Amino acid sequence: MTSHPSEFPLGLEAAHSALAMRRREAQETVMPFTRGLRGHASTHEQITREELVRRLAEIKGCAYSTDELPQPIWQGRTYLVPSDTLVGMATAHALGVHGQDDLFGGVVPQAFIATKAITHPLVSFEAAAPEGWNPEFSRLVKRSVLPGYTAFSRADALRAGEALFALGPLRVKPVGETGGRGQTVVTTMEALANSLNSLGDSLLERDGVVLEHNLTEVETLSIGQVRVAGLQASYYGSQRLTPDNSGALVYGGSDLTVVRGDFNALLASTPSGPLHDAVTQALAYDEAVRTCYPGFFASRINYDVAQGLNAAGQWCSGVLEQSWRVGGASGAEVAALEAFHQDPGLRRVRASCVEKFGAPQPIPVGATLYYQGVDPEAGPLTKYTTLEIHDHTA
């Protein structure tokens, strides 16, 4: 393998490290993984993951497979792109996943850690909780989240509702749903009871439910980080809503500003104000996870932060939930990584991902198409990404 001086701006030691990584990655196979995972299995999500697999393999300079390979290949080196966060260290190790360089996603010790359930405290010390629940987490993130509670029983949820209604309307959030689906806003105990009835006791006990103070005039920001093949990029951005084929407002894409480097590099590049607040809150949330739940690791990190007005008309900001798996913004994340991989002097890009429902429409010149067709569940849908270069080093 022949190298060029410009490829290794940090010196000979960095050059040897980069060469060793390339040799190791040349023996890898990047592949999707869905076996035994619960969600994100629609046609458009499967096809999107397959395209991400191809692009990640190109960045890593290794082989890929869009099929789920039989178990014997796990004895070789694989890089997995799971459809969901992997649960359990033993499970991850059996798949050859021992750290963040082995997957595009994350690993948690217990399932509830990968859901929005961890964002809020229980209503009391006596409240039902899953094994491994750490009450210290809610103390550490108190200033970084909205007022709310998590409940794992109907009785606890009703007690939490009584407390939260003192602040105003509350939002009932099933912890396993994504993109705002399944959420309801309630203003009375009767409405809360009806919402809990629709969920059912078995789901409450297994997964839990989040009750959160409802905001209006909301903007949802995304704060995230991705790490692949020695490249690290961090970003802030905003999400868009769009009507789906039934007319309901759902996730319609994200516009990201991505910088080369870690969260500290992102924070340093963010001007003071609401955006800086969002990044600071996301970093506090991330640090609390690592403190309270040892064994967690991830190469793809995304935190949703809501900013809007509470019932008293006051501006509020808080982390809603986390995602340590391939997500709606991953096309934009990978586009940024591709740009940084191709140009070592590039420091910042703007990457966008778009989801449009309805009849197919032409995509912008230069955009990368991820899906265009009729999904059996979502209906007609087009997904693509765009990239805009921001700046280089001097």
Coordinates of C-alpha atoms in Angstrom, one line a residue, residues 10 30 40 44 58 67 78 90 110 131 172 174 187 246 276 319 348 352:
L10 CA -0.3 14.1 12.3
V30 CA -19.8 -4.8 6.7
H40 CA -37.4 -0.9 12.1
H44 CA -37.8 1.3 3.1
E58 CA -16.5 2.1 1.0
D67 CA -27.6 -10.3 3.3
T78 CA -17.6 -8.4 10.8
A90 CA -23.0 -11.4 26.2
Q110 CA -30.4 -3.7 29.6
E131 CA -33.8 -4.6 36.9
V172 CA -48.2 10.5 27.1
P174 CA -45.0 5.0 24.6
T187 CA -55.5 17.5 30.1
S246 CA -52.6 9.4 5.7
H276 CA -25.6 26.1 22.5
V319 CA -33.5 16.3 25.9
R348 CA -17.4 21.4 8.3
S352 CA -29.6 17.0 4.9

